[in-house]
Amino acid sequence: MSSYWKTYPVLEKQVALVKNLIEQRVQVRNPEISQAVAQLAQAGGKYLRPAFFFLFTNFGPNQDEDRLTKIAASLEILHMATLIHDDIIDDSPLRRGTVSIQAKFGKNIAVYTGDLLFTIFFDLTLETMNGSHYMQINAAAMKKILLGELDQMQLRYNQTQSIRDYLRSISGKTAELFRLASLEGAYFSGASPEVVRRAGRIGLNIGLAFQMLDDILDYSANQADFNKPVIEDLNTGVYTLPLLLALKKEPAAFKPYLDKQNQMELADMQAVANLVRTLGGVDAAREVARKFTHKALVDIEGLPKSQTKKQLTKLTNHLLKRKI
Amino acid sequence: MSSYWKTYPVLEKQVALVKNLIEQRVQVRNPEISQAVAQLAQAGGKYLRPAFFFLFTNFGPNQDEDRLTKIAASLEILHMATLIHDDIIDDSPLRRGTVSIQAKFGKNIAVYTGDLLFTIFFDLTLETMNGSHYMQINAAAMKKILLGELDQMQLRYNQTQSIRDYLRSISGKTAELFRLASLEGAYFSGASPEVVRRAGRIGLNIGLAFQMLDDILDYSANQADFNKPVIEDLNTGVYTLPLLLALKKEPAAFKPYLDKQNQMELADMQAVANLVRTLGGVDAAREVARKFTHKALVDIEGLPKSQTKKQLTKLTNHLLKRKI
């Protein structure tokens, strides 16, 4: 993590404060849980949501470090809670490069650890904004994230799902938290309503493009190290943008493979991945992701002239144009 | 449910309003989830927590039906969320007499459905008390409930756990929500600070005795229909009050059975249950439960003279002196 922000020294310091706060807050009387969560907090997470939050705090005059750090931590903790519960769903052995909480401690501990993080999220928002309508905005965001996850689960193995279905799901499960982070950064620093609105749009579009790019990289990675995420997604019936765009072109070509659902063999998955590429799914998905990245960059361009604006442009380009 | 409250006509109406509100609030765009949660809301739950809440609202002048109904619903929804997550832990096939959400829809849906209910709990508290320090009290209660569940999980198969450990776990997992319900009923109706404090104590003691009695009935039930809860608890290593009290007397007698942990056969469990009874575990546990019931009844006696005081006494006696 520390290396990730080395070219953004202010951000690096802010992110370190968030990390410390999280480590303090996840201390509970149950040592196993404390250790598990502290480990997740320490591990490779980039703290992207706190980072976007802090970048947007530069557009307002209010710089209460303690309060801003708590809000940033609430965003990362909400993210961590959903990660832990996602790993239960996906039976994931790994998270952030180390053993996932459910793999190490079992599903039972993972369910309650995620729940506990929701309460810590709740605490941090109450400490910083009790009485503000941003409490409702936080509750609505948490609900939207969960509904996005539920959408994705409902759409599993559905060969006729639309691009709109995919967009709705990722708007919730990924983009909502980027939106909230950006919005809150602007709002709680006291930026103008126009900047606050713009921040929300920027966060949303970055979040959408970020998830799309993740999904694209799964299919575009070198065939040599055929990609674990694709295997997991196909096995669990999660059809992402590159596949959906290729599937729309030639549904019949995919049907024999996809009909096997979780019985697909590795060869079937490789055939699907090849079809996705040869039918132009990867390129078409890149085009869609590019549009959302472009929207974000245009909106960033409209922000008040500042050093932060340059940093936002740099970070957005770095995140959304990455090849691996 | 409706029959349970027929001798409390006002309460019966109030509980029906809560039930309707919950059914409305759990409607989400995902029809399966809505249906699953609505079914849980409809099914055999007694709505005890809303009932205690409403009884305590009679000690104050503020009777905003809409607001009080929402707060009562928040309590039941928090309860439902924890039930759904508990069923994942316990792999329970049944809940409130119908198929549990995890058995019907799988663990995945159950994890997110519980999470979704946490957000609805969050919404309802925000609608009724945003800005009040009762927001913090609610967050702390939710955390205490989860820590109680985590305690119970940590204590599994531990033959040297103390009665204090057991009390701490049930203080969280069961009693905290009874405490919160009673406290909030008194507080949000505008009862005097003395009544609010007393209400919290009463709720706590009723909750403790309620859980103890549940645990006692598991061991005291007729041997003919040897009890599913005991089998589940022993299998999963949850040692409740009657067992712990007997175990303290003769740890060596239990060791050969309990050391088998989740490999116990039905005959082993029957031997454990018999030991619990013959060593006086059931009777000793009844004595402990009686003390907490007594504390609650004495505190109820000190409430301002009213019809509600009689109803609280009647309900407490009914709940805490039941034989099955």
PDB file of N, CA, C and O in Angstrom, chain A residues 254-321:
ATOM      1  N   PHE A 254     -22.114 -19.460 -27.822  1.00  0.00           N
ATOM      2  CA  PHE A 254     -21.786 -19.643 -26.404  1.00  0.00           C
ATOM      3  C   PHE A 254     -22.646 -20.700 -25.712  1.00  0.00           C
ATOM      4  O   PHE A 254     -22.249 -21.269 -24.710  1.00  0.00           O
ATOM      5  N   LYS A 255     -23.850 -20.878 -26.274  1.00  0.00           N
ATOM      6  CA  LYS A 255     -24.849 -21.674 -25.567  1.00  0.00           C
ATOM      7  C   LYS A 255     -24.349 -23.052 -25.104  1.00  0.00           C
ATOM      8  O   LYS A 255     -24.526 -23.406 -23.927  1.00  0.00           O
ATOM      9  N   PRO A 256     -23.716 -23.823 -26.005  1.00  0.00           N
ATOM     10  CA  PRO A 256     -23.302 -25.172 -25.555  1.00  0.00           C
ATOM     11  C   PRO A 256     -22.379 -25.138 -24.331  1.00  0.00           C
ATOM     12  O   PRO A 256     -22.446 -26.031 -23.487  1.00  0.00           O
ATOM     13  N   TYR A 257     -21.551 -24.109 -24.249  1.00  0.00           N
ATOM     14  CA  TYR A 257     -20.647 -24.015 -23.100  1.00  0.00           C
ATOM     15  C   TYR A 257     -21.375 -23.510 -21.862  1.00  0.00           C
ATOM     16  O   TYR A 257     -21.318 -24.109 -20.791  1.00  0.00           O
ATOM     17  N   LEU A 258     -22.060 -22.384 -22.039  1.00  0.00           N
ATOM     18  CA  LEU A 258     -22.678 -21.751 -20.872  1.00  0.00           C
ATOM     19  C   LEU A 258     -23.798 -22.608 -20.279  1.00  0.00           C
ATOM     20  O   LEU A 258     -24.041 -22.559 -19.066  1.00  0.00           O
ATOM     21  N   ASP A 259     -24.437 -23.396 -21.130  1.00  0.00           N
ATOM     22  CA  ASP A 259     -25.495 -24.272 -20.607  1.00  0.00           C
ATOM     23  C   ASP A 259     -24.970 -25.272 -19.582  1.00  0.00           C
ATOM     24  O   ASP A 259     -25.714 -25.804 -18.776  1.00  0.00           O
ATOM     25  N   LYS A 260     -23.677 -25.530 -19.639  1.00  0.00           N
ATOM     26  CA  LYS A 260     -23.102 -26.462 -18.656  1.00  0.00           C
ATOM     27  C   LYS A 260     -23.027 -25.840 -17.261  1.00  0.00           C
ATOM     28  O   LYS A 260     -22.730 -26.519 -16.279  1.00  0.00           O
ATOM     29  N   GLN A 261     -23.225 -24.538 -17.196  1.00  0.00           N
ATOM     30  CA  GLN A 261     -23.206 -23.814 -15.918  1.00  0.00           C
ATOM     31  C   GLN A 261     -21.967 -24.156 -15.080  1.00  0.00           C
ATOM     32  O   GLN A 261     -20.853 -23.992 -15.548  1.00  0.00           O
ATOM     33  N   ASN A 262     -22.157 -24.625 -13.858  1.00  0.00           N
ATOM     34  CA  ASN A 262     -20.969 -24.872 -13.030  1.00  0.00           C
ATOM     35  C   ASN A 262     -20.295 -26.220 -13.315  1.00  0.00           C
ATOM     36  O   ASN A 262     -19.426 -26.651 -12.573  1.00  0.00           O
ATOM     37  N   GLN A 263     -20.727 -26.859 -14.415  1.00  0.00           N
ATOM     38  CA  GLN A 263     -20.088 -28.114 -14.820  1.00  0.00           C
ATOM     39  C   GLN A 263     -19.063 -27.892 -15.930  1.00  0.00           C
ATOM     40  O   GLN A 263     -18.550 -28.847 -16.507  1.00  0.00           O
ATOM     41  N   MET A 264     -18.786 -26.614 -16.253  1.00  0.00           N
ATOM     42  CA  MET A 264     -17.805 -26.352 -17.319  1.00  0.00           C
ATOM     43  C   MET A 264     -16.425 -26.871 -16.928  1.00  0.00           C
ATOM     44  O   MET A 264     -15.986 -26.692 -15.797  1.00  0.00           O
ATOM     45  N   GLU A 265     -15.761 -27.480 -17.900  1.00  0.00           N
ATOM     46  CA  GLU A 265     -14.375 -27.891 -17.694  1.00  0.00           C
ATOM     47  C   GLU A 265     -13.461 -26.722 -18.071  1.00  0.00           C
ATOM     48  O   GLU A 265     -13.903 -25.767 -18.726  1.00  0.00           O
ATOM     49  N   LEU A 266     -12.200 -26.862 -17.730  1.00  0.00           N
ATOM     50  CA  LEU A 266     -11.251 -25.806 -18.054  1.00  0.00           C
ATOM     51  C   LEU A 266     -11.245 -25.514 -19.557  1.00  0.00           C
ATOM     52  O   LEU A 266     -11.215 -24.360 -20.000  1.00  0.00           O
ATOM     53  N   ALA A 267     -11.316 -26.590 -20.372  1.00  0.00           N
ATOM     54  CA  ALA A 267     -11.306 -26.416 -21.836  1.00  0.00           C
ATOM     55  C   ALA A 267     -12.519 -25.601 -22.299  1.00  0.00           C
ATOM     56  O   ALA A 267     -12.418 -24.784 -23.220  1.00  0.00           O
ATOM     57  N   ASP A 268     -13.660 -25.844 -21.660  1.00  0.00           N
ATOM     58  CA  ASP A 268     -14.872 -25.073 -22.006  1.00  0.00           C
ATOM     59  C   ASP A 268     -14.645 -23.594 -21.725  1.00  0.00           C
ATOM     60  O   ASP A 268     -15.016 -22.729 -22.518  1.00  0.00           O
ATOM     61  N   MET A 269     -14.014 -23.338 -20.580  1.00  0.00           N
ATOM     62  CA  MET A 269     -13.808 -21.940 -20.198  1.00  0.00           C
ATOM     63  C   MET A 269     -12.832 -21.262 -21.137  1.00  0.00           C
ATOM     64  O   MET A 269     -13.002 -20.100 -21.488  1.00  0.00           O
ATOM     65  N   GLN A 270     -11.833 -22.030 -21.538  1.00  0.00           N
ATOM     66  CA  GLN A 270     -10.876 -21.451 -22.483  1.00  0.00           C
ATOM     67  C   GLN A 270     -11.561 -21.151 -23.810  1.00  0.00           C
ATOM     68  O   GLN A 270     -11.321 -20.117 -24.430  1.00  0.00           O
ATOM     69  N   ALA A 271     -12.470 -22.043 -24.208  1.00  0.00           N
ATOM     70  CA  ALA A 271     -13.225 -21.810 -25.442  1.00  0.00           C
ATOM     71  C   ALA A 271     -14.073 -20.553 -25.323  1.00  0.00           C
ATOM     72  O   ALA A 271     -14.134 -19.721 -26.238  1.00  0.00           O
ATOM     73  N   VAL A 272     -14.716 -20.374 -24.174  1.00  0.00           N
ATOM     74  CA  VAL A 272     -15.535 -19.174 -23.941  1.00  0.00           C
ATOM     75  C   VAL A 272     -14.659 -17.926 -24.009  1.00  0.00           C
ATOM     76  O   VAL A 272     -14.994 -16.953 -24.694  1.00  0.00           O
ATOM     77  N   ALA A 273     -13.512 -17.976 -23.331  1.00  0.00           N
ATOM     78  CA  ALA A 273     -12.629 -16.807 -23.307  1.00  0.00           C
ATOM     79  C   ALA A 273     -12.135 -16.478 -24.720  1.00  0.00           C
ATOM     80  O   ALA A 273     -12.074 -15.304 -25.107  1.00  0.00           O
ATOM     81  N   ASN A 274     -11.838 -17.525 -25.507  1.00  0.00           N
ATOM     82  CA  ASN A 274     -11.406 -17.282 -26.894  1.00  0.00           C
ATOM     83  C   ASN A 274     -12.525 -16.665 -27.725  1.00  0.00           C
ATOM     84  O   ASN A 274     -12.306 -15.741 -28.505  1.00  0.00           O
ATOM     85  N   LEU A 275     -13.725 -17.188 -27.552  1.00  0.00           N
ATOM     86  CA  LEU A 275     -14.883 -16.631 -28.265  1.00  0.00           C
ATOM     87  C   LEU A 275     -15.071 -15.157 -27.919  1.00  0.00           C
ATOM     88  O   LEU A 275     -15.331 -14.326 -28.794  1.00  0.00           O
ATOM     89  N   VAL A 276     -14.944 -14.858 -26.615  1.00  0.00           N
ATOM     90  CA  VAL A 276     -15.115 -13.471 -26.174  1.00  0.00           C
ATOM     91  C   VAL A 276     -14.134 -12.571 -26.913  1.00  0.00           C
ATOM     92  O   VAL A 276     -14.505 -11.520 -27.436  1.00  0.00           O
ATOM     93  N   ARG A 277     -12.889 -13.035 -27.014  1.00  0.00           N
ATOM     94  CA  ARG A 277     -11.877 -12.198 -27.675  1.00  0.00           C
ATOM     95  C   ARG A 277     -12.099 -12.113 -29.179  1.00  0.00           C
ATOM     96  O   ARG A 277     -12.084 -11.024 -29.750  1.00  0.00           O
ATOM     97  N   THR A 278     -12.348 -13.274 -29.813  1.00  0.00           N
ATOM     98  CA  THR A 278     -12.469 -13.254 -31.281  1.00  0.00           C
ATOM     99  C   THR A 278     -13.745 -12.536 -31.732  1.00  0.00           C
ATOM    100  O   THR A 278     -13.764 -11.932 -32.796  1.00  0.00           O
ATOM    101  N   LEU A 279     -14.774 -12.570 -30.929  1.00  0.00           N
ATOM    102  CA  LEU A 279     -16.009 -11.852 -31.297  1.00  0.00           C
ATOM    103  C   LEU A 279     -15.934 -10.374 -30.909  1.00  0.00           C
ATOM    104  O   LEU A 279     -16.913  -9.644 -31.014  1.00  0.00           O
ATOM    105  N   GLY A 280     -14.796  -9.959 -30.427  1.00  0.00           N
ATOM    106  CA  GLY A 280     -14.598  -8.529 -30.150  1.00  0.00           C
ATOM    107  C   GLY A 280     -15.156  -8.053 -28.824  1.00  0.00           C
ATOM    108  O   GLY A 280     -15.310  -6.843 -28.604  1.00  0.00           O
ATOM    109  N   GLY A 281     -15.445  -8.981 -27.931  1.00  0.00           N
ATOM    110  CA  GLY A 281     -16.019  -8.586 -26.632  1.00  0.00           C
ATOM    111  C   GLY A 281     -15.086  -7.701 -25.821  1.00  0.00           C
ATOM    112  O   GLY A 281     -15.527  -6.740 -25.185  1.00  0.00           O
ATOM    113  N   VAL A 282     -13.799  -8.052 -25.856  1.00  0.00           N
ATOM    114  CA  VAL A 282     -12.836  -7.282 -25.070  1.00  0.00           C
ATOM    115  C   VAL A 282     -12.713  -5.857 -25.621  1.00  0.00           C
ATOM    116  O   VAL A 282     -12.770  -4.878 -24.871  1.00  0.00           O
ATOM    117  N   ASP A 283     -12.611  -5.756 -26.948  1.00  0.00           N
ATOM    118  CA  ASP A 283     -12.470  -4.426 -27.551  1.00  0.00           C
ATOM    119  C   ASP A 283     -13.722  -3.586 -27.327  1.00  0.00           C
ATOM    120  O   ASP A 283     -13.645  -2.397 -27.018  1.00  0.00           O
ATOM    121  N   ALA A 284     -14.878  -4.223 -27.486  1.00  0.00           N
ATOM    122  CA  ALA A 284     -16.127  -3.479 -27.311  1.00  0.00           C
ATOM    123  C   ALA A 284     -16.266  -3.013 -25.864  1.00  0.00           C
ATOM    124  O   ALA A 284     -16.712  -1.885 -25.592  1.00  0.00           O
ATOM    125  N   ALA A 285     -15.847  -3.860 -24.928  1.00  0.00           N
ATOM    126  CA  ALA A 285     -15.933  -3.485 -23.509  1.00  0.00           C
ATOM    127  C   ALA A 285     -14.973  -2.338 -23.210  1.00  0.00           C
ATOM    128  O   ALA A 285     -15.313  -1.413 -22.463  1.00  0.00           O
ATOM    129  N   ARG A 286     -13.789  -2.390 -23.818  1.00  0.00           N
ATOM    130  CA  ARG A 286     -12.847  -1.278 -23.642  1.00  0.00           C
ATOM    131  C   ARG A 286     -13.459   0.035 -24.116  1.00  0.00           C
ATOM    132  O   ARG A 286     -13.255   1.090 -23.512  1.00  0.00           O
ATOM    133  N   GLU A 287     -14.219  -0.048 -25.205  1.00  0.00           N
ATOM    134  CA  GLU A 287     -14.850   1.149 -25.747  1.00  0.00           C
ATOM    135  C   GLU A 287     -15.866   1.724 -24.744  1.00  0.00           C
ATOM    136  O   GLU A 287     -15.919   2.934 -24.515  1.00  0.00           O
ATOM    137  N   VAL A 288     -16.638   0.826 -24.148  1.00  0.00           N
ATOM    138  CA  VAL A 288     -17.625   1.283 -23.144  1.00  0.00           C
ATOM    139  C   VAL A 288     -16.908   1.896 -21.944  1.00  0.00           C
ATOM    140  O   VAL A 288     -17.262   2.990 -21.477  1.00  0.00           O
ATOM    141  N   ALA A 289     -15.879   1.208 -21.455  1.00  0.00           N
ATOM    142  CA  ALA A 289     -15.135   1.707 -20.282  1.00  0.00           C
ATOM    143  C   ALA A 289     -14.517   3.067 -20.599  1.00  0.00           C
ATOM    144  O   ALA A 289     -14.502   3.975 -19.762  1.00  0.00           O
ATOM    145  N   ARG A 290     -14.038   3.203 -21.834  1.00  0.00           N
ATOM    146  CA  ARG A 290     -13.417   4.463 -22.252  1.00  0.00           C
ATOM    147  C   ARG A 290     -14.425   5.619 -22.163  1.00  0.00           C
ATOM    148  O   ARG A 290     -14.087   6.727 -21.757  1.00  0.00           O
ATOM    149  N   LYS A 291     -15.662   5.343 -22.550  1.00  0.00           N
ATOM    150  CA  LYS A 291     -16.689   6.400 -22.480  1.00  0.00           C
ATOM    151  C   LYS A 291     -16.885   6.897 -21.051  1.00  0.00           C
ATOM    152  O   LYS A 291     -17.018   8.099 -20.818  1.00  0.00           O
ATOM    153  N   PHE A 292     -16.932   5.951 -20.111  1.00  0.00           N
ATOM    154  CA  PHE A 292     -17.140   6.363 -18.717  1.00  0.00           C
ATOM    155  C   PHE A 292     -15.906   7.079 -18.169  1.00  0.00           C
ATOM    156  O   PHE A 292     -16.023   8.042 -17.428  1.00  0.00           O
ATOM    157  N   THR A 293     -14.728   6.602 -18.554  1.00  0.00           N
ATOM    158  CA  THR A 293     -13.495   7.280 -18.144  1.00  0.00           C
ATOM    159  C   THR A 293     -13.496   8.702 -18.697  1.00  0.00           C
ATOM    160  O   THR A 293     -13.153   9.668 -17.991  1.00  0.00           O
ATOM    161  N   HIS A 294     -13.902   8.834 -19.965  1.00  0.00           N
ATOM    162  CA  HIS A 294     -13.936  10.146 -20.606  1.00  0.00           C
ATOM    163  C   HIS A 294     -14.883  11.092 -19.871  1.00  0.00           C
ATOM    164  O   HIS A 294     -14.556  12.242 -19.590  1.00  0.00           O
ATOM    165  N   LYS A 295     -16.069  10.568 -19.531  1.00  0.00           N
ATOM    166  CA  LYS A 295     -17.032  11.391 -18.769  1.00  0.00           C
ATOM    167  C   LYS A 295     -16.400  11.903 -17.487  1.00  0.00           C
ATOM    168  O   LYS A 295     -16.548  13.073 -17.126  1.00  0.00           O
ATOM    169  N   ALA A 296     -15.704  10.992 -16.789  1.00  0.00           N
ATOM    170  CA  ALA A 296     -15.080  11.382 -15.516  1.00  0.00           C
ATOM    171  C   ALA A 296     -14.024  12.458 -15.766  1.00  0.00           C
ATOM    172  O   ALA A 296     -13.977  13.474 -15.060  1.00  0.00           O
ATOM    173  N   LEU A 297     -13.199  12.264 -16.793  1.00  0.00           N
ATOM    174  CA  LEU A 297     -12.116  13.210 -17.053  1.00  0.00           C
ATOM    175  C   LEU A 297     -12.654  14.582 -17.459  1.00  0.00           C
ATOM    176  O   LEU A 297     -12.105  15.623 -17.060  1.00  0.00           O
ATOM    177  N   VAL A 298     -13.747  14.601 -18.222  1.00  0.00           N
ATOM    178  CA  VAL A 298     -14.360  15.879 -18.612  1.00  0.00           C
ATOM    179  C   VAL A 298     -14.883  16.600 -17.370  1.00  0.00           C
ATOM    180  O   VAL A 298     -14.691  17.814 -17.202  1.00  0.00           O
ATOM    181  N   ASP A 299     -15.517  15.847 -16.494  1.00  0.00           N
ATOM    182  CA  ASP A 299     -16.031  16.454 -15.255  1.00  0.00           C
ATOM    183  C   ASP A 299     -14.889  16.952 -14.360  1.00  0.00           C
ATOM    184  O   ASP A 299     -15.010  17.994 -13.720  1.00  0.00           O
ATOM    185  N   ILE A 300     -13.807  16.199 -14.313  1.00  0.00           N
ATOM    186  CA  ILE A 300     -12.649  16.638 -13.525  1.00  0.00           C
ATOM    187  C   ILE A 300     -12.110  17.943 -14.112  1.00  0.00           C
ATOM    188  O   ILE A 300     -11.780  18.894 -13.387  1.00  0.00           O
ATOM    189  N   GLU A 301     -12.084  18.017 -15.436  1.00  0.00           N
ATOM    190  CA  GLU A 301     -11.599  19.211 -16.124  1.00  0.00           C
ATOM    191  C   GLU A 301     -12.387  20.448 -15.703  1.00  0.00           C
ATOM    192  O   GLU A 301     -11.839  21.553 -15.621  1.00  0.00           O
ATOM    193  N   GLY A 302     -13.668  20.250 -15.395  1.00  0.00           N
ATOM    194  CA  GLY A 302     -14.528  21.378 -15.005  1.00  0.00           C
ATOM    195  C   GLY A 302     -14.381  21.792 -13.544  1.00  0.00           C
ATOM    196  O   GLY A 302     -15.051  22.732 -13.103  1.00  0.00           O
ATOM    197  N   LEU A 303     -13.544  21.092 -12.785  1.00  0.00           N
ATOM    198  CA  LEU A 303     -13.344  21.458 -11.369  1.00  0.00           C
ATOM    199  C   LEU A 303     -12.482  22.722 -11.277  1.00  0.00           C
ATOM    200  O   LEU A 303     -11.737  23.034 -12.209  1.00  0.00           O
ATOM    201  N   PRO A 304     -12.586  23.441 -10.138  1.00  0.00           N
ATOM    202  CA  PRO A 304     -11.740  24.625  -9.979  1.00  0.00           C
ATOM    203  C   PRO A 304     -10.261  24.271 -10.187  1.00  0.00           C
ATOM    204  O   PRO A 304      -9.812  23.202  -9.765  1.00  0.00           O
ATOM    205  N   LYS A 305      -9.566  25.165 -10.844  1.00  0.00           N
ATOM    206  CA  LYS A 305      -8.145  24.947 -11.152  1.00  0.00           C
ATOM    207  C   LYS A 305      -7.348  24.742  -9.859  1.00  0.00           C
ATOM    208  O   LYS A 305      -7.436  25.545  -8.931  1.00  0.00           O
ATOM    209  N   SER A 306      -6.587  23.678  -9.806  1.00  0.00           N
ATOM    210  CA  SER A 306      -5.832  23.382  -8.580  1.00  0.00           C
ATOM    211  C   SER A 306      -4.868  22.233  -8.830  1.00  0.00           C
ATOM    212  O   SER A 306      -4.957  21.521  -9.835  1.00  0.00           O
ATOM    213  N   GLN A 307      -3.974  22.078  -7.860  1.00  0.00           N
ATOM    214  CA  GLN A 307      -3.037  20.960  -7.889  1.00  0.00           C
ATOM    215  C   GLN A 307      -3.809  19.638  -7.833  1.00  0.00           C
ATOM    216  O   GLN A 307      -3.461  18.670  -8.511  1.00  0.00           O
ATOM    217  N   THR A 308      -4.875  19.627  -7.022  1.00  0.00           N
ATOM    218  CA  THR A 308      -5.667  18.407  -6.860  1.00  0.00           C
ATOM    219  C   THR A 308      -6.288  17.949  -8.171  1.00  0.00           C
ATOM    220  O   THR A 308      -6.394  16.756  -8.435  1.00  0.00           O
ATOM    221  N   LYS A 309      -6.699  18.925  -8.956  1.00  0.00           N
ATOM    222  CA  LYS A 309      -7.301  18.584 -10.239  1.00  0.00           C
ATOM    223  C   LYS A 309      -6.306  17.780 -11.077  1.00  0.00           C
ATOM    224  O   LYS A 309      -6.661  16.773 -11.685  1.00  0.00           O
ATOM    225  N   LYS A 310      -5.062  18.198 -11.049  1.00  0.00           N
ATOM    226  CA  LYS A 310      -4.027  17.459 -11.789  1.00  0.00           C
ATOM    227  C   LYS A 310      -3.850  16.049 -11.224  1.00  0.00           C
ATOM    228  O   LYS A 310      -3.683  15.084 -11.957  1.00  0.00           O
ATOM    229  N   GLN A 311      -3.870  15.985  -9.885  1.00  0.00           N
ATOM    230  CA  GLN A 311      -3.703  14.667  -9.252  1.00  0.00           C
ATOM    231  C   GLN A 311      -4.869  13.734  -9.579  1.00  0.00           C
ATOM    232  O   GLN A 311      -4.676  12.542  -9.800  1.00  0.00           O
ATOM    233  N   LEU A 312      -6.067  14.303  -9.583  1.00  0.00           N
ATOM    234  CA  LEU A 312      -7.244  13.487  -9.911  1.00  0.00           C
ATOM    235  C   LEU A 312      -7.140  12.952 -11.338  1.00  0.00           C
ATOM    236  O   LEU A 312      -7.477  11.800 -11.606  1.00  0.00           O
ATOM    237  N   THR A 313      -6.700  13.808 -12.227  1.00  0.00           N
ATOM    238  CA  THR A 313      -6.543  13.386 -13.617  1.00  0.00           C
ATOM    239  C   THR A 313      -5.493  12.277 -13.721  1.00  0.00           C
ATOM    240  O   THR A 313      -5.711  11.259 -14.381  1.00  0.00           O
ATOM    241  N   LYS A 314      -4.400  12.477 -13.024  1.00  0.00           N
ATOM    242  CA  LYS A 314      -3.319  11.486 -13.056  1.00  0.00           C
ATOM    243  C   LYS A 314      -3.786  10.140 -12.491  1.00  0.00           C
ATOM    244  O   LYS A 314      -3.583   9.082 -13.103  1.00  0.00           O
ATOM    245  N   LEU A 315      -4.444  10.197 -11.327  1.00  0.00           N
ATOM    246  CA  LEU A 315      -4.888   8.959 -10.684  1.00  0.00           C
ATOM    247  C   LEU A 315      -5.941   8.245 -11.548  1.00  0.00           C
ATOM    248  O   LEU A 315      -5.914   7.020 -11.706  1.00  0.00           O
ATOM    249  N   THR A 316      -6.865   9.025 -12.087  1.00  0.00           N
ATOM    250  CA  THR A 316      -7.921   8.442 -12.921  1.00  0.00           C
ATOM    251  C   THR A 316      -7.313   7.773 -14.151  1.00  0.00           C
ATOM    252  O   THR A 316      -7.680   6.645 -14.507  1.00  0.00           O
ATOM    253  N   ASN A 317      -6.387   8.462 -14.778  1.00  0.00           N
ATOM    254  CA  ASN A 317      -5.713   7.861 -15.938  1.00  0.00           C
ATOM    255  C   ASN A 317      -4.960   6.597 -15.546  1.00  0.00           C
ATOM    256  O   ASN A 317      -5.002   5.594 -16.251  1.00  0.00           O
ATOM    257  N   HIS A 318      -4.296   6.656 -14.412  1.00  0.00           N
ATOM    258  CA  HIS A 318      -3.536   5.510 -13.948  1.00  0.00           C
ATOM    259  C   HIS A 318      -4.449   4.301 -13.699  1.00  0.00           C
ATOM    260  O   HIS A 318      -4.151   3.177 -14.104  1.00  0.00           O
ATOM    261  N   LEU A 319      -5.566   4.567 -13.049  1.00  0.00           N
ATOM    262  CA  LEU A 319      -6.491   3.481 -12.682  1.00  0.00           C
ATOM    263  C   LEU A 319      -7.232   2.921 -13.870  1.00  0.00           C
ATOM    264  O   LEU A 319      -7.480   1.725 -13.958  1.00  0.00           O
ATOM    265  N   LEU A 320      -7.639   3.809 -14.766  1.00  0.00           N
ATOM    266  CA  LEU A 320      -8.595   3.389 -15.788  1.00  0.00           C
ATOM    267  C   LEU A 320      -7.938   3.089 -17.116  1.00  0.00           C
ATOM    268  O   LEU A 320      -8.580   2.658 -18.053  1.00  0.00           O
ATOM    269  N   LYS A 321      -6.635   3.306 -17.194  1.00  0.00           N
ATOM    270  CA  LYS A 321      -5.961   2.955 -18.436  1.00  0.00           C
ATOM    271  C   LYS A 321      -4.908   1.891 -18.196  1.00  0.00           C
ATOM    272  O   LYS A 321      -4.097   1.603 -19.064  1.00  0.00           O
TER     273      LYS A 321
END
